Amino acid sequence: MYKLGAIIFLVGSIGSIPLKPESLHPDAGLNIIELVQKYGYPIESHQVQTEDGYLLTLHRIPRGLNSTLQATRPPVLLMHGLLSSSVDWVNMGPGTALGLLLADSGYDVWMGNQRGNTWSRKHETLDPDTDAEKFFNFSFHEIGYFDLPAKIDYILDTTGQEKLFYVGHSQGTTVFFVMASERPEYNEKIRLMSALAPIAYMGHLPNPLISQIAEHYDLMNTLVEIFHVHEFLPHYDVITELGETFCTNSSDYKDACYWILNIIAGFDWEVDPDFLPVIISNAPAGSCIKQLLHYFQEIKSFNFSQYDYGVEGNKARYGQETPPLYDTTKITAPVILHYASNDWLAALEDVDRLKSELPNLLGAKLVPFDRFNHLDFLWAKDVVQYLNNDVLDEIKSN
Ligand SMILES: *[C@@H]1O[C@H](CO)[C@@H](O)[C@H](O)[C@H]1NC(C)=O
Ligand SMILES: *[C@@H]1O[C@H](CO)[C@@H](O)[C@H](O)[C@H]1NC(C)=O
Ligand SMILES: *[C@@H]1O[C@H](CO)[C@@H](O)[C@H](O)[C@H]1NC(C)=O
Ligand SMILES: *[C@@H]1O[C@H](CO)[C@@H](O)[C@H](O)[C@H]1NC(C)=O
């Protein structure tokens, strides 16, 4: 009798766990194509091949809601951050998301996807699953050196334009700085680069958790080699399911979910809790371990430099014991930096150093809100007021 009671109680409790809470945001579960179509905008997918064989997807919104295709529409390339994808630029919806605001303001909007993420997990000869060791053998260096030039050339060819605007968030800025310093001829093709939460130097990283992990770089590196881990957090539907279950308003675990994102980006952010399931419907979108290791190296070295393969590896690859520094003085494209005082991944000291080195800096703007954090650049409730209006204005006036 006692046991039966317990079983009934258990079954009853399981039945009452809200697996798909009714308060779920209506955009949860939609990918970029579905989202953009739902909002009534046209969207195209384009495939671009890099010199080293990766097949990348560019998403394009050729025009806004009320505009025609005929008018000349200057192209803009938007590039997402680590573990993310093209959807970052649209999922806040019309009137808020930068990608849609740009389309409605007369621009031809192209959104990149880094090699290895949900949309660019393809290669001419390598299979990302069976050849993972070779396929996921890149860091932000290769994304800057190979992916960006391939995308820029493709966009300029397709649109017949000579230059484009570039907006990057986080790693989307790092890869730009890599390209502009390693392949300086591409500076000519940039009308303006708007850097949101810029990351080049990382020595002053304010994030206590990530600094701790970086301290144990050698251990991490060894573990990765022993266990042959190459890919990092690819998109699994189960993560989305868990997120939808645990990160919504009605979940008892909402605070834990929020906390995880806070500890990465900086506390006290401005994202509406209702919006979390929309974010995690597409993120994490996958990257590779070597990207993380490269950033950890930067945290420890205070340098903005190529990948450190150790003394012997560096001698073999670069002909010197330490990895070559990226020459920031070669970044001659016009750049405007947007940074924030509560950004736990882009410290003010590190941004200041970058600021002092860039030869063609048109502006460095501290977001006028002291709680703004690394992810608020994409998803703050008031991102239009604090950031996007400003970015639109600077693009229009250049
Ligand atoms: C979720 O919670 C926030 C703040 O606690 C509240 O403002 C909002 O109305 C809630 N949304 C739903 C759908 O219950
Ligand atoms: C498009 O046109 C409709 C009807 O005139 C208007 O209500 C809406 O605000 C316009 N949208 C944009 C993004 O301009
Ligand atoms: C990964 O890339 C490095 C540097 O290009 C190279 O030395 C190494 O052999 C590559 N490893 C694999 C498994 O392809
Ligand atoms: C940082 O760069 C300087 C200058 O090239 C070099 O001497 C130093 O060893 C580098 N630090 C590391 C940890 O690689």
Short mmCIF file of C-alpha atoms and ligand atoms in Angstrom, two decimals:
data_model
loop_
_atom_site.label_atom_id
_atom_site.label_comp_id
_atom_site.label_asym_id
_atom_site.label_seq_id
_atom_site.Cartn_x
_atom_site.Cartn_y
_atom_site.Cartn_z
CA MET A 1 0.00 0.00 0.00
CA TYR A 2 2.75 2.35 1.04
CA LYS A 3 4.75 1.42 -2.09
CA LEU A 4 1.79 1.84 -4.37
CA GLY A 5 1.22 5.28 -2.91
CA ALA A 6 4.82 6.21 -3.64
CA ILE A 7 4.54 5.00 -7.21
CA ILE A 8 1.35 6.93 -7.81
CA PHE A 9 2.97 10.00 -6.33
CA LEU A 10 6.02 9.56 -8.60
CA VAL A 11 4.01 9.05 -11.77
CA GLY A 12 1.87 11.99 -10.81
CA SER A 13 4.92 14.23 -10.36
CA ILE A 14 6.46 13.23 -13.65
CA GLY A 15 3.19 14.00 -15.36
CA SER A 16 3.25 17.50 -13.96
CA ILE A 17 6.75 18.45 -15.17
CA PRO A 18 6.07 21.11 -17.80
CA LEU A 19 7.98 19.67 -20.76
CA LYS A 20 6.90 22.35 -23.20
CA PRO A 21 5.64 25.22 -21.11
CA GLU A 22 2.83 27.22 -22.61
CA SER A 23 4.71 30.47 -22.08
CA LEU A 24 7.33 29.43 -24.66
CA HIS A 25 8.29 32.29 -26.97
CA PRO A 26 6.62 31.81 -30.37
CA ASP A 27 9.98 32.03 -32.20
CA ALA A 28 11.57 29.23 -30.16
CA GLY A 29 12.65 26.30 -32.31
CA LEU A 30 12.85 28.25 -35.57
CA ASN A 31 16.08 28.37 -37.59
CA ILE A 32 17.24 31.45 -39.52
CA ILE A 33 15.38 30.57 -42.71
CA GLU A 34 12.12 29.96 -40.85
CA LEU A 35 12.51 33.10 -38.74
CA VAL A 36 13.26 35.43 -41.62
CA GLN A 37 10.41 34.00 -43.70
CA LYS A 38 8.05 34.27 -40.77
CA TYR A 39 8.82 37.99 -40.54
CA GLY A 40 8.07 38.33 -44.27
CA TYR A 41 11.57 39.07 -45.59
CA PRO A 42 13.18 37.29 -48.54
CA ILE A 43 16.14 35.04 -47.67
CA GLU A 44 18.67 33.25 -49.85
CA SER A 45 21.39 30.69 -49.08
CA HIS A 46 24.68 30.86 -50.98
CA GLN A 47 27.54 28.37 -50.85
CA VAL A 48 31.11 29.61 -50.96
CA GLN A 49 34.22 27.46 -51.21
CA THR A 50 37.45 28.46 -49.46
CA GLU A 51 40.96 27.94 -50.89
CA ASP A 52 41.39 25.06 -48.44
CA GLY A 53 38.18 23.29 -49.44
CA TYR A 54 35.60 24.28 -46.80
CA LEU A 55 32.06 24.85 -48.05
CA LEU A 56 30.48 27.75 -46.22
CA THR A 57 26.91 29.03 -46.20
CA LEU A 58 26.18 32.72 -46.53
CA HIS A 59 22.64 33.80 -45.74
CA ARG A 60 21.40 36.84 -47.60
CA ILE A 61 18.47 39.18 -47.08
CA PRO A 62 18.54 41.04 -50.38
CA ARG A 63 16.00 43.69 -49.41
CA GLY A 64 13.76 44.87 -46.60
CA LEU A 65 10.04 44.58 -46.10
CA ASN A 66 8.90 47.53 -48.20
CA SER A 67 11.76 48.02 -50.60
CA THR A 68 12.32 46.88 -54.16
CA LEU A 69 15.37 45.06 -55.53
CA GLN A 70 16.10 47.61 -58.28
CA ALA A 71 17.75 50.32 -56.23
CA THR A 72 21.48 49.97 -55.57
CA ARG A 73 21.82 48.39 -52.20
CA PRO A 74 25.29 48.54 -50.64
CA PRO A 75 26.33 45.11 -49.33
CA VAL A 76 27.02 44.54 -45.63
CA LEU A 77 28.70 41.40 -44.29
CA LEU A 78 27.74 40.47 -40.72
CA MET A 79 29.94 37.97 -38.90
CA HIS A 80 28.89 36.16 -35.73
CA GLY A 81 30.96 35.19 -32.67
CA LEU A 82 32.33 31.95 -31.25
CA LEU A 83 29.84 29.05 -31.07
CA SER A 84 27.26 31.05 -32.93
CA SER A 85 25.81 31.47 -36.41
CA SER A 86 24.07 33.81 -38.85
CA VAL A 87 20.83 33.74 -36.86
CA ASP A 88 22.38 36.10 -34.27
CA TRP A 89 21.64 39.02 -36.59
CA VAL A 90 17.92 38.37 -37.04
CA ASN A 91 16.41 36.58 -34.08
CA MET A 92 15.46 39.74 -32.17
CA GLY A 93 12.98 40.35 -34.99
CA PRO A 94 11.98 43.35 -37.15
CA GLY A 95 12.64 46.80 -35.72
CA THR A 96 15.31 45.42 -33.36
CA ALA A 97 17.68 42.89 -34.96
CA LEU A 98 20.55 44.61 -36.77
CA GLY A 99 20.32 42.38 -39.86
CA LEU A 100 16.66 43.28 -40.39
CA LEU A 101 17.18 46.96 -39.56
CA LEU A 102 19.90 47.12 -42.21
CA ALA A 103 17.68 45.39 -44.79
CA ASP A 104 14.90 47.89 -44.06
CA SER A 105 17.37 50.78 -44.34
CA GLY A 106 18.30 49.89 -47.91
CA TYR A 107 21.26 47.52 -47.50
CA ASP A 108 21.94 44.13 -49.08
CA VAL A 109 22.54 42.01 -45.98
CA TRP A 110 24.90 39.01 -46.05
CA MET A 111 25.42 36.92 -42.92
CA GLY A 112 28.41 34.60 -42.66
CA ASN A 113 28.75 31.21 -40.99
CA GLN A 114 32.19 30.11 -39.84
CA ARG A 115 33.65 26.81 -41.02
CA GLY A 116 32.45 23.94 -38.85
CA ASN A 117 29.18 25.44 -37.55
CA THR A 118 25.65 24.14 -38.21
CA TRP A 119 25.53 25.69 -41.69
CA SER A 120 29.15 25.25 -42.75
CA ARG A 121 29.94 21.73 -41.58
CA LYS A 122 31.02 20.71 -45.07
CA HIS A 123 34.20 20.28 -47.05
CA GLU A 124 35.06 19.35 -50.60
CA THR A 125 36.92 16.18 -49.55
CA LEU A 126 36.87 15.89 -45.74
CA ASP A 127 33.97 14.43 -43.78
CA PRO A 128 33.40 16.33 -40.50
CA ASP A 129 32.53 13.09 -38.68
CA THR A 130 34.98 10.51 -40.02
CA ASP A 131 37.81 13.00 -40.68
CA ALA A 132 37.14 15.10 -37.58
CA GLU A 133 40.83 15.39 -36.68
CA LYS A 134 41.59 17.03 -40.00
CA PHE A 135 38.29 18.85 -40.52
CA PHE A 136 38.30 20.49 -37.06
CA ASN A 137 41.94 21.51 -37.26
CA PHE A 138 41.51 25.27 -37.37
CA SER A 139 41.33 28.28 -35.09
CA PHE A 140 40.17 31.84 -35.66
CA HIS A 141 43.33 32.23 -37.74
CA GLU A 142 41.99 30.11 -40.60
CA ILE A 143 38.54 31.70 -40.36
CA GLY A 144 40.19 35.10 -40.85
CA TYR A 145 42.74 33.94 -43.40
CA PHE A 146 40.53 31.76 -45.62
CA ASP A 147 36.81 32.15 -44.82
CA LEU A 148 36.49 35.93 -44.82
CA PRO A 149 38.37 36.59 -48.07
CA ALA A 150 36.32 33.87 -49.82
CA LYS A 151 33.09 35.44 -48.57
CA ILE A 152 34.10 38.99 -49.40
CA ASP A 153 35.18 38.06 -52.94
CA TYR A 154 31.94 36.13 -53.49
CA ILE A 155 29.76 39.02 -52.29
CA LEU A 156 31.60 41.63 -54.34
CA ASP A 157 31.47 39.38 -57.45
CA THR A 158 27.77 38.70 -57.02
CA THR A 159 26.76 42.29 -56.37
CA GLY A 160 29.23 43.97 -58.75
CA GLN A 161 30.33 46.31 -55.95
CA GLU A 162 33.91 47.23 -55.11
CA LYS A 163 33.58 47.50 -51.36
CA LEU A 164 31.35 46.35 -48.55
CA PHE A 165 30.51 47.25 -44.97
CA TYR A 166 31.55 44.75 -42.32
CA VAL A 167 30.04 44.29 -38.87
CA GLY A 168 31.48 41.69 -36.51
CA HIS A 169 30.58 40.58 -33.02
CA SER A 170 33.26 39.16 -30.72
CA GLN A 171 35.13 36.46 -32.71
CA GLY A 172 33.59 38.13 -35.75
CA THR A 173 35.92 41.04 -34.96
CA THR A 174 38.97 38.84 -34.22
CA VAL A 175 38.75 37.14 -37.60
CA PHE A 176 38.50 40.53 -39.31
CA PHE A 177 41.66 41.78 -37.57
CA VAL A 178 43.44 38.54 -38.60
CA MET A 179 42.40 38.98 -42.23
CA ALA A 180 43.22 42.67 -42.39
CA SER A 181 46.72 42.13 -40.95
CA GLU A 182 47.60 38.89 -42.78
CA ARG A 183 46.02 39.70 -46.14
CA PRO A 184 46.23 43.50 -46.14
CA GLU A 185 45.01 43.76 -49.74
CA TYR A 186 41.51 43.10 -48.35
CA ASN A 187 41.54 46.39 -46.45
CA GLU A 188 40.79 48.06 -49.79
CA LYS A 189 37.52 46.18 -50.04
CA ILE A 190 36.11 47.49 -46.77
CA ARG A 191 34.08 50.69 -46.59
CA LEU A 192 33.80 50.52 -42.82
CA MET A 193 34.28 47.88 -40.16
CA SER A 194 32.01 48.20 -37.11
CA ALA A 195 33.44 46.10 -34.29
CA LEU A 196 30.94 45.05 -31.61
CA ALA A 197 32.59 43.77 -28.42
CA PRO A 198 36.01 43.74 -30.13
CA ILE A 199 38.47 40.99 -29.27
CA ALA A 200 42.12 41.00 -30.26
CA TYR A 201 44.12 41.21 -27.01
CA MET A 202 42.81 39.17 -24.07
CA GLY A 203 45.46 39.49 -21.38
CA HIS A 204 43.14 41.42 -19.03
CA LEU A 205 40.16 39.09 -19.34
CA PRO A 206 37.79 39.97 -16.50
CA ASN A 207 35.95 36.65 -16.61
CA PRO A 208 37.03 34.72 -13.48
CA LEU A 209 35.86 31.31 -14.71
CA ILE A 210 37.48 31.48 -18.12
CA SER A 211 40.71 32.96 -16.69
CA GLN A 212 40.90 29.97 -14.36
CA ILE A 213 40.45 27.53 -17.22
CA ALA A 214 43.08 29.34 -19.27
CA GLU A 215 45.52 29.02 -16.34
CA HIS A 216 45.30 25.27 -16.88
CA TYR A 217 45.99 25.52 -20.57
CA ASP A 218 48.61 22.75 -20.66
CA LEU A 219 46.31 20.30 -18.94
CA MET A 220 43.49 21.14 -21.34
CA ASN A 221 45.74 20.75 -24.33
CA THR A 222 46.90 17.33 -23.09
CA LEU A 223 43.35 16.14 -22.39
CA VAL A 224 42.26 17.19 -25.85
CA GLU A 225 45.11 15.22 -27.40
CA ILE A 226 44.47 12.14 -25.27
CA PHE A 227 40.74 12.06 -25.91
CA HIS A 228 40.88 13.21 -29.52
CA VAL A 229 38.27 15.91 -29.02
CA HIS A 230 38.16 18.18 -32.01
CA GLU A 231 34.67 19.56 -32.36
CA PHE A 232 33.14 21.68 -29.60
CA LEU A 233 29.44 22.02 -28.78
CA PRO A 234 27.89 21.31 -32.17
CA HIS A 235 24.18 21.92 -32.42
CA TYR A 236 22.16 19.08 -30.96
CA ASP A 237 18.40 19.19 -30.82
CA VAL A 238 18.60 17.79 -27.31
CA ILE A 239 20.32 20.98 -26.10
CA THR A 240 17.46 22.97 -27.59
CA GLU A 241 14.91 20.69 -25.95
CA LEU A 242 16.62 21.01 -22.59
CA GLY A 243 16.86 24.74 -23.01
CA GLU A 244 13.23 25.06 -23.92
CA THR A 245 12.33 23.04 -20.87
CA PHE A 246 14.66 24.57 -18.31
CA CYS A 247 15.23 28.12 -19.48
CA THR A 248 11.65 29.36 -19.72
CA ASN A 249 9.79 31.54 -17.26
CA SER A 250 7.83 28.73 -15.69
CA SER A 251 10.85 26.51 -15.04
CA ASP A 252 12.35 26.17 -11.57
CA TYR A 253 15.74 25.95 -13.29
CA LYS A 254 15.45 29.28 -15.07
CA ASP A 255 17.88 30.91 -12.65
CA ALA A 256 20.53 28.25 -13.27
CA CYS A 257 20.10 28.65 -16.99
CA TYR A 258 20.49 32.41 -16.72
CA TRP A 259 23.47 32.02 -14.46
CA ILE A 260 25.36 29.91 -17.01
CA LEU A 261 24.97 32.62 -19.65
CA ASN A 262 25.83 35.32 -17.11
CA ILE A 263 29.06 33.71 -16.05
CA ILE A 264 30.18 33.71 -19.67
CA ALA A 265 29.07 37.18 -20.71
CA GLY A 266 29.07 39.31 -17.54
CA PHE A 267 26.36 39.59 -14.89
CA ASP A 268 23.31 41.83 -14.89
CA TRP A 269 22.50 41.63 -18.49
CA GLU A 270 19.56 43.11 -20.27
CA VAL A 271 18.17 40.07 -22.05
CA ASP A 272 14.51 39.26 -21.50
CA PRO A 273 14.26 35.81 -19.85
CA ASP A 274 11.41 34.95 -22.23
CA PHE A 275 13.86 35.29 -25.09
CA LEU A 276 16.38 32.67 -23.86
CA PRO A 277 14.67 29.74 -25.63
CA VAL A 278 14.95 31.63 -28.92
CA ILE A 279 18.69 32.06 -28.43
CA ILE A 280 19.34 28.45 -27.58
CA SER A 281 17.19 27.19 -30.41
CA ASN A 282 20.24 27.80 -32.61
CA ALA A 283 23.16 28.26 -30.22
CA PRO A 284 25.58 26.72 -29.53
CA ALA A 285 26.09 26.16 -33.24
CA GLY A 286 29.47 24.44 -32.97
CA SER A 287 33.10 25.35 -33.33
CA CYS A 288 36.33 23.55 -32.75
CA ILE A 289 38.50 23.03 -29.69
CA LYS A 290 41.47 24.68 -31.37
CA GLN A 291 39.55 27.98 -31.48
CA LEU A 292 39.15 27.87 -27.71
CA LEU A 293 42.77 26.88 -27.17
CA HIS A 294 43.92 29.77 -29.35
CA TYR A 295 41.92 32.23 -27.23
CA PHE A 296 43.29 30.66 -24.02
CA GLN A 297 46.80 31.21 -25.41
CA GLU A 298 45.99 34.90 -25.87
CA ILE A 299 44.74 35.20 -22.30
CA LYS A 300 48.03 33.80 -21.04
CA SER A 301 50.43 35.48 -23.47
CA PHE A 302 48.93 39.01 -23.58
CA ASN A 303 49.81 38.80 -27.30
CA PHE A 304 47.60 38.88 -30.38
CA SER A 305 49.47 36.23 -32.31
CA GLN A 306 49.16 33.13 -34.44
CA TYR A 307 48.56 29.70 -32.90
CA ASP A 308 51.26 28.54 -30.50
CA TYR A 309 52.40 25.01 -31.44
CA GLY A 310 55.12 24.90 -28.76
CA VAL A 311 58.80 25.69 -29.37
CA GLU A 312 59.49 22.81 -31.77
CA GLY A 313 56.19 23.15 -33.59
CA ASN A 314 56.65 26.90 -33.93
CA LYS A 315 60.17 26.47 -35.34
CA ALA A 316 58.88 24.00 -37.90
CA ARG A 317 55.90 26.08 -38.90
CA TYR A 318 57.02 29.68 -38.45
CA GLY A 319 60.81 29.40 -38.31
CA GLN A 320 60.89 30.97 -34.83
CA GLU A 321 60.29 29.83 -31.26
CA THR A 322 57.21 31.94 -30.54
CA PRO A 323 54.22 32.43 -32.82
CA PRO A 324 54.35 35.56 -35.04
CA LEU A 325 52.33 38.51 -33.79
CA TYR A 326 49.50 39.86 -35.93
CA ASP A 327 50.65 43.22 -37.17
CA THR A 328 47.77 45.50 -36.20
CA THR A 329 49.39 48.45 -37.97
CA LYS A 330 48.47 46.78 -41.27
CA ILE A 331 44.75 47.04 -40.46
CA THR A 332 44.23 50.10 -42.65
CA ALA A 333 40.47 49.67 -43.20
CA PRO A 334 38.42 52.29 -41.33
CA VAL A 335 37.29 50.83 -38.00
CA ILE A 336 34.81 51.95 -35.35
CA LEU A 337 34.93 50.07 -32.04
CA HIS A 338 31.87 49.60 -29.82
CA TYR A 339 32.70 48.26 -26.39
CA ALA A 340 31.08 48.00 -22.98
CA SER A 341 32.21 48.35 -19.40
CA ASN A 342 30.44 45.19 -18.18
CA ASP A 343 31.80 42.98 -20.98
CA TRP A 344 33.53 40.03 -19.30
CA LEU A 345 35.23 38.90 -22.49
CA ALA A 346 36.55 42.21 -23.85
CA ALA A 347 38.32 44.09 -21.05
CA LEU A 348 38.63 47.87 -21.24
CA GLU A 349 42.45 47.65 -20.97
CA ASP A 350 42.61 45.25 -23.91
CA VAL A 351 40.28 47.39 -26.03
CA ASP A 352 42.41 50.46 -25.15
CA ARG A 353 45.51 48.73 -26.42
CA LEU A 354 43.84 47.80 -29.71
CA LYS A 355 42.52 51.35 -29.96
CA SER A 356 46.02 52.79 -29.61
CA GLU A 357 47.41 50.52 -32.36
CA LEU A 358 44.77 50.71 -35.11
CA PRO A 359 46.04 53.10 -37.79
CA ASN A 360 42.65 54.09 -39.22
CA LEU A 361 40.37 54.25 -36.21
CA LEU A 362 37.32 56.43 -36.94
CA GLY A 363 35.79 56.07 -33.52
CA ALA A 364 35.77 54.16 -30.24
CA LYS A 365 32.42 54.23 -28.53
CA LEU A 366 31.72 53.01 -25.04
CA VAL A 367 28.09 51.82 -24.91
CA PRO A 368 26.40 54.45 -22.70
CA PHE A 369 25.03 51.93 -20.22
CA ASP A 370 27.27 50.47 -17.56
CA ARG A 371 25.56 47.07 -17.21
CA PHE A 372 25.78 46.22 -20.93
CA ASN A 373 27.57 42.87 -21.39
CA HIS A 374 29.07 40.72 -24.15
CA LEU A 375 25.79 39.17 -25.28
CA ASP A 376 23.75 42.35 -24.86
CA PHE A 377 25.41 43.51 -28.09
CA LEU A 378 23.06 41.08 -29.82
CA TRP A 379 20.14 40.46 -27.54
CA ALA A 380 19.59 43.25 -24.99
CA LYS A 381 15.97 44.39 -24.75
CA ASP A 382 17.14 47.92 -25.47
CA VAL A 383 19.86 47.08 -28.00
CA VAL A 384 18.40 49.53 -30.54
CA GLN A 385 18.61 52.46 -28.16
CA TYR A 386 22.09 51.67 -26.83
CA LEU A 387 23.78 50.30 -29.93
CA ASN A 388 21.97 49.53 -33.18
CA ASN A 389 20.83 53.10 -33.92
CA ASP A 390 24.42 54.19 -33.58
CA VAL A 391 25.73 51.41 -35.85
CA LEU A 392 23.09 52.23 -38.49
CA ASP A 393 24.01 55.92 -38.36
CA GLU A 394 27.73 55.27 -38.78
CA ILE A 395 27.09 52.97 -41.74
CA LYS A 396 24.77 55.54 -43.37
CA SER A 397 27.30 58.33 -42.96
CA ASN A 398 30.24 56.39 -44.44
C1 LIG B 1 8.32 36.12 -17.51
O1 LIG B 1 8.87 36.76 -16.39
C2 LIG B 1 9.04 38.17 -16.53
C3 LIG B 1 9.75 38.71 -15.30
O2 LIG B 1 9.73 37.83 -14.24
C4 LIG B 1 7.66 38.81 -16.72
O3 LIG B 1 7.81 40.19 -16.89
C5 LIG B 1 7.02 38.22 -17.98
O4 LIG B 1 5.72 38.74 -18.16
C6 LIG B 1 6.95 36.70 -17.87
N1 LIG B 1 6.47 36.18 -19.14
C7 LIG B 1 5.55 35.22 -19.23
C8 LIG B 1 5.18 34.79 -20.62
O5 LIG B 1 5.03 34.69 -18.26
C1 LIG B 2 6.15 48.74 -44.37
O1 LIG B 2 4.96 49.32 -44.84
C2 LIG B 2 3.88 49.19 -43.93
C3 LIG B 2 2.62 49.73 -44.60
O2 LIG B 2 2.89 50.99 -45.16
C4 LIG B 2 4.22 49.91 -42.62
O3 LIG B 2 3.18 49.76 -41.70
C5 LIG B 2 5.52 49.31 -42.03
O4 LIG B 2 5.90 50.05 -40.90
C6 LIG B 2 6.63 49.35 -43.07
N1 LIG B 2 7.75 48.61 -42.52
C7 LIG B 2 9.01 49.03 -42.61
C8 LIG B 2 10.03 48.17 -41.96
O5 LIG B 2 9.33 50.06 -43.17
C1 LIG B 3 46.73 20.50 -38.17
O1 LIG B 3 47.30 21.69 -38.67
C2 LIG B 3 48.67 21.85 -38.33
C3 LIG B 3 49.10 23.20 -38.79
O2 LIG B 3 48.71 23.46 -40.11
C4 LIG B 3 49.48 20.72 -38.94
O3 LIG B 3 50.83 20.86 -38.56
C5 LIG B 3 48.93 19.39 -38.44
O4 LIG B 3 49.61 18.33 -39.09
C6 LIG B 3 47.45 19.30 -38.74
N1 LIG B 3 46.91 18.09 -38.14
C7 LIG B 3 46.10 17.27 -38.81
C8 LIG B 3 45.64 16.09 -38.09
O5 LIG B 3 45.76 17.49 -39.96
C1 LIG B 4 54.62 37.69 -26.85
O1 LIG B 4 55.27 38.37 -27.91
C2 LIG B 4 56.61 38.75 -27.63
C3 LIG B 4 57.11 39.53 -28.83
O2 LIG B 4 57.12 38.71 -29.97
C4 LIG B 4 57.46 37.52 -27.36
O3 LIG B 4 58.77 37.91 -27.00
C5 LIG B 4 56.82 36.74 -26.22
O4 LIG B 4 57.56 35.55 -26.03
C6 LIG B 4 55.39 36.42 -26.56
N1 LIG B 4 54.80 35.69 -25.46
C7 LIG B 4 54.38 34.44 -25.59
C8 LIG B 4 53.86 33.79 -24.34
O5 LIG B 4 54.37 33.85 -26.66
#
